[in-house]
mmCIF file of C-alpha atoms in Angstrom:
data_model
loop_
_atom_site.group_PDB
_atom_site.id
_atom_site.type_symbol
_atom_site.label_atom_id
_atom_site.label_comp_id
_atom_site.label_asym_id
_atom_site.label_seq_id
_atom_site.Cartn_x
_atom_site.Cartn_y
_atom_site.Cartn_z
ATOM 1 C CA MET D 149 -25.704 15.713 12.436
ATOM 2 C CA ARG D 150 -26.369 12.321 10.856
ATOM 3 C CA SER D 151 -25.232 9.128 12.503
ATOM 4 C CA MET D 152 -23.071 6.670 10.588
ATOM 5 C CA ASN D 153 -26.086 4.370 10.233
ATOM 6 C CA GLN D 154 -28.183 7.155 8.709
ATOM 7 C CA LEU D 155 -25.313 8.175 6.440
ATOM 8 C CA GLY D 156 -24.901 4.556 5.358
ATOM 9 C CA ASN D 157 -28.611 4.292 4.552
ATOM 10 C CA ASP D 158 -28.544 7.562 2.603
ATOM 11 C CA LEU D 159 -25.504 6.429 0.632
ATOM 12 C CA TYR D 160 -27.115 3.078 -0.139
ATOM 13 C CA THR D 161 -30.369 4.568 -1.402
ATOM 14 C CA GLY D 162 -28.626 7.336 -3.335
ATOM 15 C CA LYS D 163 -30.094 10.149 -1.205
ATOM 16 C CA THR D 164 -26.513 11.173 -0.491
ATOM 17 C CA SER D 165 -23.850 10.620 -3.120
ATOM 18 C CA PHE D 166 -20.179 11.487 -3.381
ATOM 19 C CA PRO D 167 -19.012 12.076 -6.986
ATOM 20 C CA PHE D 168 -16.344 9.369 -7.279
ATOM 21 C CA VAL D 169 -17.112 8.888 -10.979
ATOM 22 C CA GLY D 170 -18.483 12.333 -11.828
ATOM 23 C CA ARG D 171 -15.272 14.068 -10.738
ATOM 24 C CA ARG D 172 -12.917 11.337 -11.846
ATOM 25 C CA ARG D 173 -10.797 13.764 -13.871
ATOM 26 C CA LEU D 174 -9.852 15.536 -10.641
ATOM 27 C CA TRP D 175 -9.152 12.217 -8.869
ATOM 28 C CA PHE D 176 -7.030 10.999 -11.790
ATOM 29 C CA ILE D 177 -5.000 14.225 -11.758
ATOM 30 C CA ILE D 178 -4.417 13.827 -8.012
ATOM 31 C CA ALA D 179 -3.507 10.150 -8.516
ATOM 32 C CA ALA D 180 -1.102 11.052 -11.340
ATOM 33 C CA VAL D 181 0.559 13.693 -9.146
ATOM 34 C CA LEU D 182 0.911 11.209 -6.271
ATOM 35 C CA VAL D 183 2.348 8.492 -8.526
ATOM 36 C CA LEU D 184 4.707 10.939 -10.255
ATOM 37 C CA GLY D 185 5.820 12.254 -6.876
ATOM 38 C CA ALA D 186 6.348 8.712 -5.585
ATOM 39 C CA VAL D 187 8.432 7.867 -8.661
ATOM 40 C CA LEU D 188 10.551 11.029 -8.354
ATOM 41 C CA VAL D 189 11.119 10.856 -4.583
ATOM 42 C CA PRO D 190 13.762 8.074 -4.820
ATOM 43 C CA PHE D 191 15.833 10.293 -7.144
ATOM 44 C CA ILE D 192 15.949 12.950 -4.421
ATOM 45 C CA LYS D 193 15.933 10.677 -1.395
ATOM 46 C CA PRO D 194 16.942 7.125 -2.373
ATOM 47 C CA VAL D 195 14.976 4.158 -1.058
ATOM 48 C CA GLN D 196 16.681 2.684 1.994
ATOM 49 C CA LEU D 197 17.207 -1.055 1.554
ATOM 50 C CA SER D 198 17.883 -3.184 4.598
ATOM 51 C CA ILE D 199 21.047 -5.166 5.121
ATOM 52 C CA GLU D 200 19.289 -8.318 3.841
ATOM 53 C CA PHE D 201 19.155 -6.777 0.358
ATOM 54 C CA THR D 202 22.464 -4.929 0.261
ATOM 55 C CA GLY D 203 24.674 -7.187 2.368
ATOM 56 C CA GLY D 204 26.836 -5.857 5.206
ATOM 57 C CA SER D 205 27.699 -6.277 8.870
ATOM 58 C CA GLN D 206 25.339 -5.938 11.816
ATOM 59 C CA PHE D 207 26.092 -5.383 15.496
ATOM 60 C CA THR D 208 23.628 -5.465 18.380
ATOM 61 C CA VAL D 209 24.448 -4.026 21.771
ATOM 62 C CA THR D 210 22.186 -4.864 24.723
ATOM 63 C CA GLY D 211 22.020 -4.090 28.425
ATOM 64 C CA LEU D 212 22.477 -0.328 27.989
ATOM 65 C CA SER D 213 21.321 2.303 30.449
ATOM 66 C CA ASN D 214 21.670 5.021 27.809
ATOM 67 C CA PRO D 215 21.234 3.685 24.220
ATOM 68 C CA ASP D 216 22.501 6.868 22.574
ATOM 69 C CA GLN D 217 22.785 6.358 18.797
ATOM 70 C CA SER D 218 25.585 8.872 18.206
ATOM 71 C CA THR D 219 27.835 6.866 20.550
ATOM 72 C CA ALA D 220 27.623 3.884 18.190
ATOM 73 C CA THR D 221 28.327 6.012 15.114
ATOM 74 C CA THR D 222 31.403 7.551 16.728
ATOM 75 C CA ALA D 223 32.683 4.144 17.875
ATOM 76 C CA VAL D 224 32.337 2.542 14.433
ATOM 77 C CA GLN D 225 33.837 5.528 12.624
ATOM 78 C CA SER D 226 36.817 5.440 14.987
ATOM 79 C CA VAL D 227 37.664 1.966 13.661
ATOM 80 C CA VAL D 228 36.617 2.206 9.998
ATOM 81 C CA ALA D 229 36.512 5.873 9.025
ATOM 82 C CA GLY D 230 34.066 6.771 6.290
ATOM 83 C CA THR D 231 32.028 3.559 6.416
ATOM 84 C CA SER D 232 28.246 3.802 6.145
ATOM 85 C CA VAL D 233 26.585 3.454 9.574
ATOM 86 C CA LYS D 234 22.862 3.026 10.335
ATOM 87 C CA VAL D 235 21.882 2.933 14.003
ATOM 88 C CA ALA D 236 18.484 2.053 15.430
ATOM 89 C CA THR D 237 17.348 1.835 19.039
ATOM 90 C CA VAL D 238 16.114 -1.611 20.103
ATOM 91 C CA GLY D 239 13.679 -1.391 22.996
ATOM 92 C CA ASP D 240 14.797 0.647 25.997
ATOM 93 C CA SER D 241 18.250 -0.848 26.418
ATOM 94 C CA GLY D 242 19.781 -1.747 23.088
ATOM 95 C CA VAL D 243 21.009 -0.456 19.756
ATOM 96 C CA ARG D 244 21.403 -2.152 16.388
ATOM 97 C CA VAL D 245 24.209 -0.985 14.104
ATOM 98 C CA GLU D 246 24.376 -1.790 10.383
ATOM 99 C CA THR D 247 27.499 -1.045 8.366
ATOM 100 C CA ASP D 248 29.169 -1.961 5.094
ATOM 101 C CA GLN D 249 30.557 -5.478 5.111
ATOM 102 C CA MET D 250 33.732 -5.636 7.225
ATOM 103 C CA SER D 251 36.695 -7.959 7.436
ATOM 104 C CA ASN D 252 37.036 -10.277 10.433
ATOM 105 C CA GLU D 253 39.693 -8.008 11.932
ATOM 106 C CA ASP D 254 37.523 -4.888 11.600
ATOM 107 C CA THR D 255 34.514 -6.774 12.996
ATOM 108 C CA LEU D 256 36.417 -7.702 16.150
ATOM 109 C CA ALA D 257 37.757 -4.156 16.481
ATOM 110 C CA VAL D 258 34.266 -2.633 16.103
ATOM 111 C CA ARG D 259 32.840 -5.028 18.716
ATOM 112 C CA SER D 260 35.538 -3.957 21.119
ATOM 113 C CA ALA D 261 34.999 -0.260 20.320
ATOM 114 C CA LEU D 262 31.239 -0.522 20.847
ATOM 115 C CA ALA D 263 31.669 -2.363 24.135
ATOM 116 C CA GLN D 264 34.128 0.244 25.353
ATOM 117 C CA ALA D 265 32.024 3.185 24.171
ATOM 118 C CA TYR D 266 28.900 1.958 25.939
ATOM 119 C CA GLY D 267 30.740 0.615 28.994
ATOM 120 C CA VAL D 268 29.572 -2.995 28.645
ATOM 121 C CA SER D 269 31.374 -6.288 28.232
ATOM 122 C CA GLU D 270 32.010 -7.631 24.724
ATOM 123 C CA SER D 271 29.590 -10.467 25.448
ATOM 124 C CA GLU D 272 26.821 -7.841 25.266
ATOM 125 C CA VAL D 273 27.817 -7.085 21.661
ATOM 126 C CA THR D 274 26.790 -9.586 18.979
ATOM 127 C CA SER D 275 27.807 -9.408 15.330
ATOM 128 C CA SER D 276 26.721 -11.011 12.072
ATOM 129 C CA PHE D 277 27.131 -10.318 8.381
ATOM 130 C CA ILE D 278 25.210 -10.942 5.185
ATOM 131 C CA GLY D 279 27.097 -11.355 1.929
ATOM 132 C CA PRO D 280 26.181 -9.323 -1.174
ATOM 133 C CA THR D 281 25.396 -12.512 -3.152
ATOM 134 C CA TRP D 282 22.781 -13.585 -0.635
ATOM 135 C CA GLY D 283 21.342 -10.056 -0.674
ATOM 136 C CA ALA D 284 21.124 -10.138 -4.490
ATOM 137 C CA ASP D 285 19.297 -13.489 -4.297
ATOM 138 C CA VAL D 286 16.777 -12.047 -1.838
ATOM 139 C CA THR D 287 16.194 -9.047 -4.123
ATOM 140 C CA ARG D 288 15.743 -11.227 -7.211
ATOM 141 C CA GLN D 289 13.353 -13.621 -5.488
ATOM 142 C CA SER D 290 11.312 -10.735 -4.064
ATOM 143 C CA LEU D 291 10.904 -9.200 -7.527
ATOM 144 C CA TRP D 292 9.950 -12.574 -9.024
ATOM 145 C CA GLY D 293 7.408 -13.050 -6.238
ATOM 146 C CA LEU D 294 5.861 -9.669 -7.049
ATOM 147 C CA VAL D 295 5.729 -10.346 -10.808
ATOM 148 C CA ILE D 296 4.138 -13.782 -10.314
ATOM 149 C CA PHE D 297 1.638 -12.311 -7.846
ATOM 150 C CA LEU D 298 0.527 -9.620 -10.314
ATOM 151 C CA ALA D 299 0.324 -12.070 -13.253
ATOM 152 C CA LEU D 300 -1.785 -14.579 -11.299
ATOM 153 C CA THR D 301 -3.964 -11.778 -9.969
ATOM 154 C CA PHE D 302 -4.666 -10.477 -13.471
ATOM 155 C CA LEU D 303 -5.563 -13.992 -14.662
ATOM 156 C CA ILE D 304 -7.774 -14.890 -11.685
ATOM 157 C CA LEU D 305 -9.642 -11.570 -11.726
ATOM 158 C CA GLY D 306 -10.193 -11.885 -15.472
ATOM 159 C CA LEU D 307 -11.726 -15.343 -14.943
ATOM 160 C CA TYR D 308 -13.757 -14.240 -11.914
ATOM 161 C CA PHE D 309 -15.260 -11.098 -13.456
ATOM 162 C CA ARG D 310 -15.284 -12.545 -16.997
ATOM 163 C CA THR D 311 -14.062 -9.184 -18.341
ATOM 164 C CA TRP D 312 -10.503 -7.976 -18.776
ATOM 165 C CA LYS D 313 -11.537 -4.363 -18.111
ATOM 166 C CA MET D 314 -12.359 -5.019 -14.453
ATOM 167 C CA SER D 315 -9.150 -6.995 -14.155
ATOM 168 C CA ALA D 316 -7.113 -4.181 -15.736
ATOM 169 C CA ALA D 317 -8.712 -1.517 -13.507
ATOM 170 C CA ALA D 318 -8.012 -3.633 -10.406
ATOM 171 C CA ILE D 319 -4.373 -4.244 -11.415
ATOM 172 C CA ILE D 320 -3.786 -0.537 -12.111
ATOM 173 C CA GLY D 321 -5.249 0.212 -8.667
ATOM 174 C CA VAL D 322 -2.889 -2.336 -7.095
ATOM 175 C CA ILE D 323 0.151 -0.882 -8.882
ATOM 176 C CA ASP D 324 -0.968 2.572 -7.723
ATOM 177 C CA VAL D 325 -0.969 1.287 -4.127
ATOM 178 C CA LEU D 326 2.477 -0.276 -4.513
ATOM 179 C CA VAL D 327 4.123 2.783 -6.105
ATOM 180 C CA ILE D 328 2.675 5.284 -3.611
ATOM 181 C CA THR D 329 3.514 3.072 -0.611
ATOM 182 C CA VAL D 330 7.133 2.709 -1.752
ATOM 183 C CA GLY D 331 7.223 6.473 -2.356
ATOM 184 C CA VAL D 332 6.042 7.092 1.209
ATOM 185 C CA TYR D 333 8.761 4.732 2.431
ATOM 186 C CA ALA D 334 11.419 6.638 0.477
ATOM 187 C CA LEU D 335 10.110 10.039 1.589
ATOM 188 C CA CYS D 336 10.038 9.067 5.271
ATOM 189 C CA GLY D 337 13.343 7.181 5.134
ATOM 190 C CA PHE D 338 11.795 3.855 6.199
ATOM 191 C CA PRO D 339 14.075 0.937 5.228
ATOM 192 C CA ILE D 340 12.637 -1.770 2.971
ATOM 193 C CA SER D 341 13.411 -5.230 4.354
ATOM 194 C CA PRO D 342 12.160 -8.732 3.452
ATOM 195 C CA ALA D 343 9.616 -8.316 6.253
ATOM 196 C CA ALA D 344 8.410 -5.091 4.635
ATOM 197 C CA VAL D 345 8.092 -6.920 1.293
ATOM 198 C CA ILE D 346 5.862 -9.501 3.011
ATOM 199 C CA GLY D 347 3.812 -6.577 4.290
ATOM 200 C CA PHE D 348 3.599 -5.121 0.760
ATOM 201 C CA LEU D 349 2.282 -8.416 -0.614
ATOM 202 C CA THR D 350 -0.251 -8.534 2.227
ATOM 203 C CA ILE D 351 -1.389 -5.048 1.331
ATOM 204 C CA LEU D 352 -1.727 -5.912 -2.354
ATOM 205 C CA ALA D 353 -3.940 -8.829 -1.341
ATOM 206 C CA TYR D 354 -6.008 -6.517 0.884
ATOM 207 C CA SER D 355 -6.291 -3.971 -1.934
ATOM 208 C CA LEU D 356 -7.574 -6.679 -4.296
ATOM 209 C CA TYR D 357 -10.082 -7.841 -1.693
ATOM 210 C CA ASP D 358 -11.362 -4.290 -1.203
ATOM 211 C CA THR D 359 -11.562 -3.717 -4.971
ATOM 212 C CA THR D 360 -13.308 -7.048 -5.570
ATOM 213 C CA VAL D 361 -16.054 -6.220 -3.028
ATOM 214 C CA VAL D 362 -16.709 -2.873 -4.725
ATOM 215 C CA PHE D 363 -16.564 -4.408 -8.215
ATOM 216 C CA ASP D 364 -19.022 -7.127 -7.177
ATOM 217 C CA LYS D 365 -21.487 -4.397 -6.209
ATOM 218 C CA ILE D 366 -20.817 -2.584 -9.492
ATOM 219 C CA ARG D 367 -21.493 -5.767 -11.414
ATOM 220 C CA GLU D 368 -24.688 -6.344 -9.432
ATOM 221 C CA ASN D 369 -25.962 -2.806 -10.090
ATOM 222 C CA THR D 370 -25.140 -2.763 -13.791
ATOM 223 C CA ARG D 371 -26.656 -6.237 -14.289
ATOM 224 C CA GLU D 372 -29.874 -5.259 -12.491
ATOM 225 C CA ASP D 373 -30.197 -2.093 -14.589
ATOM 226 C CA GLY D 374 -30.757 -4.084 -17.782
ATOM 227 C CA GLU D 375 -31.963 -2.430 -20.956
ATOM 228 C CA LEU D 376 -34.571 -0.313 -19.145
ATOM 229 C CA ALA D 377 -32.080 1.360 -16.841
ATOM 230 C CA SER D 378 -32.914 4.779 -15.459
ATOM 231 C CA ARG D 379 -29.293 5.460 -14.610
ATOM 232 C CA THR D 380 -26.287 5.947 -16.858
ATOM 233 C CA PHE D 381 -23.495 3.416 -16.555
ATOM 234 C CA GLY D 382 -21.310 5.905 -14.673
ATOM 235 C CA GLU D 383 -24.135 6.624 -12.232
ATOM 236 C CA SER D 384 -24.589 2.913 -11.551
ATOM 237 C CA VAL D 385 -20.862 2.586 -10.848
ATOM 238 C CA ASN D 386 -20.910 5.664 -8.620
ATOM 239 C CA LEU D 387 -23.925 4.332 -6.693
ATOM 240 C CA ALA D 388 -22.103 1.038 -6.093
ATOM 241 C CA VAL D 389 -19.037 2.849 -4.734
ATOM 242 C CA ASN D 390 -21.220 4.941 -2.406
ATOM 243 C CA GLN D 391 -23.144 1.856 -1.291
ATOM 244 C CA THR D 392 -19.904 0.187 -0.237
ATOM 245 C CA LEU D 393 -18.226 3.346 1.118
ATOM 246 C CA ILE D 394 -19.097 2.806 4.790
ATOM 247 C CA ARG D 395 -17.962 -0.820 4.543
ATOM 248 C CA SER D 396 -14.635 0.310 3.024
ATOM 249 C CA ILE D 397 -14.128 2.907 5.769
ATOM 250 C CA ASN D 398 -15.027 0.442 8.527
ATOM 251 C CA THR D 399 -12.739 -2.236 7.090
ATOM 252 C CA THR D 400 -9.867 0.219 6.816
ATOM 253 C CA VAL D 401 -10.320 1.498 10.377
ATOM 254 C CA VAL D 402 -10.610 -2.044 11.736
ATOM 255 C CA ALA D 403 -7.410 -2.976 9.878
ATOM 256 C CA ILE D 404 -5.252 0.007 10.848
ATOM 257 C CA LEU D 405 -6.166 0.067 14.563
ATOM 258 C CA PRO D 406 -4.560 -3.286 15.484
ATOM 259 C CA THR D 407 -1.795 -2.729 12.935
ATOM 260 C CA GLY D 408 -1.057 0.674 14.487
ATOM 261 C CA ALA D 409 -0.992 -0.914 17.944
ATOM 262 C CA ILE D 410 1.445 -3.598 16.754
ATOM 263 C CA LEU D 411 3.555 -0.916 15.081
ATOM 264 C CA PHE D 412 3.704 1.089 18.300
ATOM 265 C CA ILE D 413 4.585 -1.941 20.401
ATOM 266 C CA GLY D 414 7.125 -3.218 17.888
ATOM 267 C CA ALA D 415 8.839 0.117 17.316
ATOM 268 C CA PHE D 416 8.737 1.804 20.709
ATOM 269 C CA TRP D 417 8.341 -0.990 23.245
ATOM 270 C CA LEU D 418 9.878 -4.241 22.064
ATOM 271 C CA GLY D 419 12.204 -2.773 19.419
ATOM 272 C CA ALA D 420 11.445 -5.777 17.200
ATOM 273 C CA GLN D 421 12.574 -4.778 13.709
ATOM 274 C CA THR D 422 10.700 -7.529 11.820
ATOM 275 C CA LEU D 423 7.462 -6.735 13.636
ATOM 276 C CA THR D 424 7.947 -3.043 12.946
ATOM 277 C CA ASP D 425 8.669 -3.552 9.230
ATOM 278 C CA ILE D 426 5.606 -5.735 8.623
ATOM 279 C CA SER D 427 3.182 -3.575 10.616
ATOM 280 C CA LEU D 428 4.531 -0.331 9.136
ATOM 281 C CA SER D 429 4.103 -1.489 5.534
ATOM 282 C CA ILE D 430 0.591 -2.789 6.281
ATOM 283 C CA PHE D 431 -0.367 0.414 8.126
ATOM 284 C CA VAL D 432 0.727 2.696 5.276
ATOM 285 C CA GLY D 433 -0.510 0.388 2.521
ATOM 286 C CA THR D 434 -3.995 -0.124 4.027
ATOM 287 C CA ILE D 435 -4.715 3.589 3.939
ATOM 288 C CA VAL D 436 -3.384 3.922 0.379
ATOM 289 C CA ALA D 437 -5.376 0.841 -0.729
ATOM 290 C CA ALA D 438 -8.670 2.304 0.517
ATOM 291 C CA TYR D 439 -7.990 5.527 -1.366
ATOM 292 C CA SER D 440 -7.000 3.687 -4.548
ATOM 293 C CA THR D 441 -10.147 1.535 -4.691
ATOM 294 C CA LEU D 442 -12.497 4.502 -4.309
ATOM 295 C CA PHE D 443 -10.725 7.145 -6.355
ATOM 296 C CA VAL D 444 -8.777 5.161 -8.970
ATOM 297 C CA ALA D 445 -9.973 1.595 -9.652
ATOM 298 C CA ALA D 446 -13.757 2.139 -9.725
ATOM 299 C CA PRO D 447 -13.737 5.408 -11.762
ATOM 300 C CA LEU D 448 -11.194 3.828 -14.113
ATOM 301 C CA TYR D 449 -13.473 0.846 -14.746
ATOM 302 C CA SER D 450 -16.338 3.220 -15.565
ATOM 303 C CA LEU D 451 -14.080 5.047 -18.021
ATOM 304 C CA PHE D 452 -13.099 1.747 -19.682
ATOM 305 C CA ARG D 453 -16.740 0.711 -20.211
ATOM 306 C CA GLU D 454 -18.348 4.008 -21.219
ATOM 307 C CA GLY D 455 -16.778 3.820 -24.677
ATOM 308 C CA GLU D 456 -18.614 0.585 -25.531
ATOM 309 C CA LYS D 457 -21.361 0.982 -28.125
ATOM 310 C CA LYS D 458 -24.001 -0.752 -26.009
ATOM 311 C CA VAL D 459 -23.228 1.399 -22.959
ATOM 312 C CA ARG D 460 -23.086 4.575 -25.041
ATOM 313 C CA LEU D 461 -26.515 3.889 -26.557
ATOM 314 C CA ARG D 462 -28.023 3.209 -23.149
ATOM 315 C CA ASP D 463 -26.542 6.365 -21.643
ATOM 316 C CA THR D 464 -27.850 8.402 -24.597
ATOM 317 C CA ARG D 465 -31.342 6.948 -24.140
ATOM 318 C CA VAL D 466 -31.319 7.685 -20.392
ATOM 319 C CA LEU D 467 -30.170 11.286 -20.867
ATOM 320 C CA ALA D 468 -32.672 11.863 -23.695
ATOM 321 C CA ALA D 469 -35.510 10.546 -21.510
ATOM 322 C CA ARG D 470 -34.526 12.882 -18.712
ATOM 323 C CA GLU D 471 -34.358 15.837 -21.060
ATOM 324 C CA LYS D 472 -37.800 14.982 -22.388
ATOM 325 C CA ALA D 473 -39.167 14.715 -18.855
ATOM 326 C CA GLY D 474 -37.493 17.977 -17.914
ATOM 327 C CA THR D 475 -35.401 16.436 -15.151
ATOM 328 C CA PRO D 476 -31.781 17.506 -14.560
ATOM 329 C CA ALA D 477 -29.144 15.412 -16.385
#
């Protein structure tokens, strides 16, 4: 069995090659299915937005020996029947309860009911609320932040690569990452909070970094080929992806290990919701970003360029030379 170093050397020299470009039709079908599934999931299982986006009341109970979630649901429903209740465990001795926005009277009654249900004093129960107007502002600003990020990214990549086709392929890869990550969130019932949005933007930046490294290698290979290339354009792109494959895998593993550790500590040890939201979005998005660069962005760029007259003529010359020499196409 080959070591990672040997595999990396074989991938770099072309001795071993995975068909990222050659089987792009299959990868595009899989990507289309994933994106379509991610788009349809919210219609079946709506995306859960945190209280910061929707507005509502929040109660936190601490100092519990048994932070049973159903106890909180029963206590809230006993005061305001039919209200929406989301309960999460905070660390080993607390629960956080989110509900629809309540009046001052109902808020006091729910605090008392929670304290009584868990057998603690009311000082152990804190409450706060976020108005719907503030939540709408957060939603609007988050969407504007995303739009501005994508627009600036498209412009900067276009200037950096000096071709809109690389920029377009990178942007489509980034949108693919965003849609699939949100679909995973909806499918798993993870709530989207402002902290998660920060994580999404971090992931988009990581995805662009990963794509840029691969595209730099593609540009280097295709520039070195010149007019006397012995490879087709698609083969040069595929070689570049294989040459950077080990780096992409290593970067992804290095990124998800500490993120996974933070996620575990935040979710199961400290019960820190903000820490959990950021690390969860980065953990999911990093894996999706690695997939998108290899199977979507790079093959898509090859597809965009292969229709150009200059590239077509070169590919025809390369294939004709191989046929004349009797070598496999």
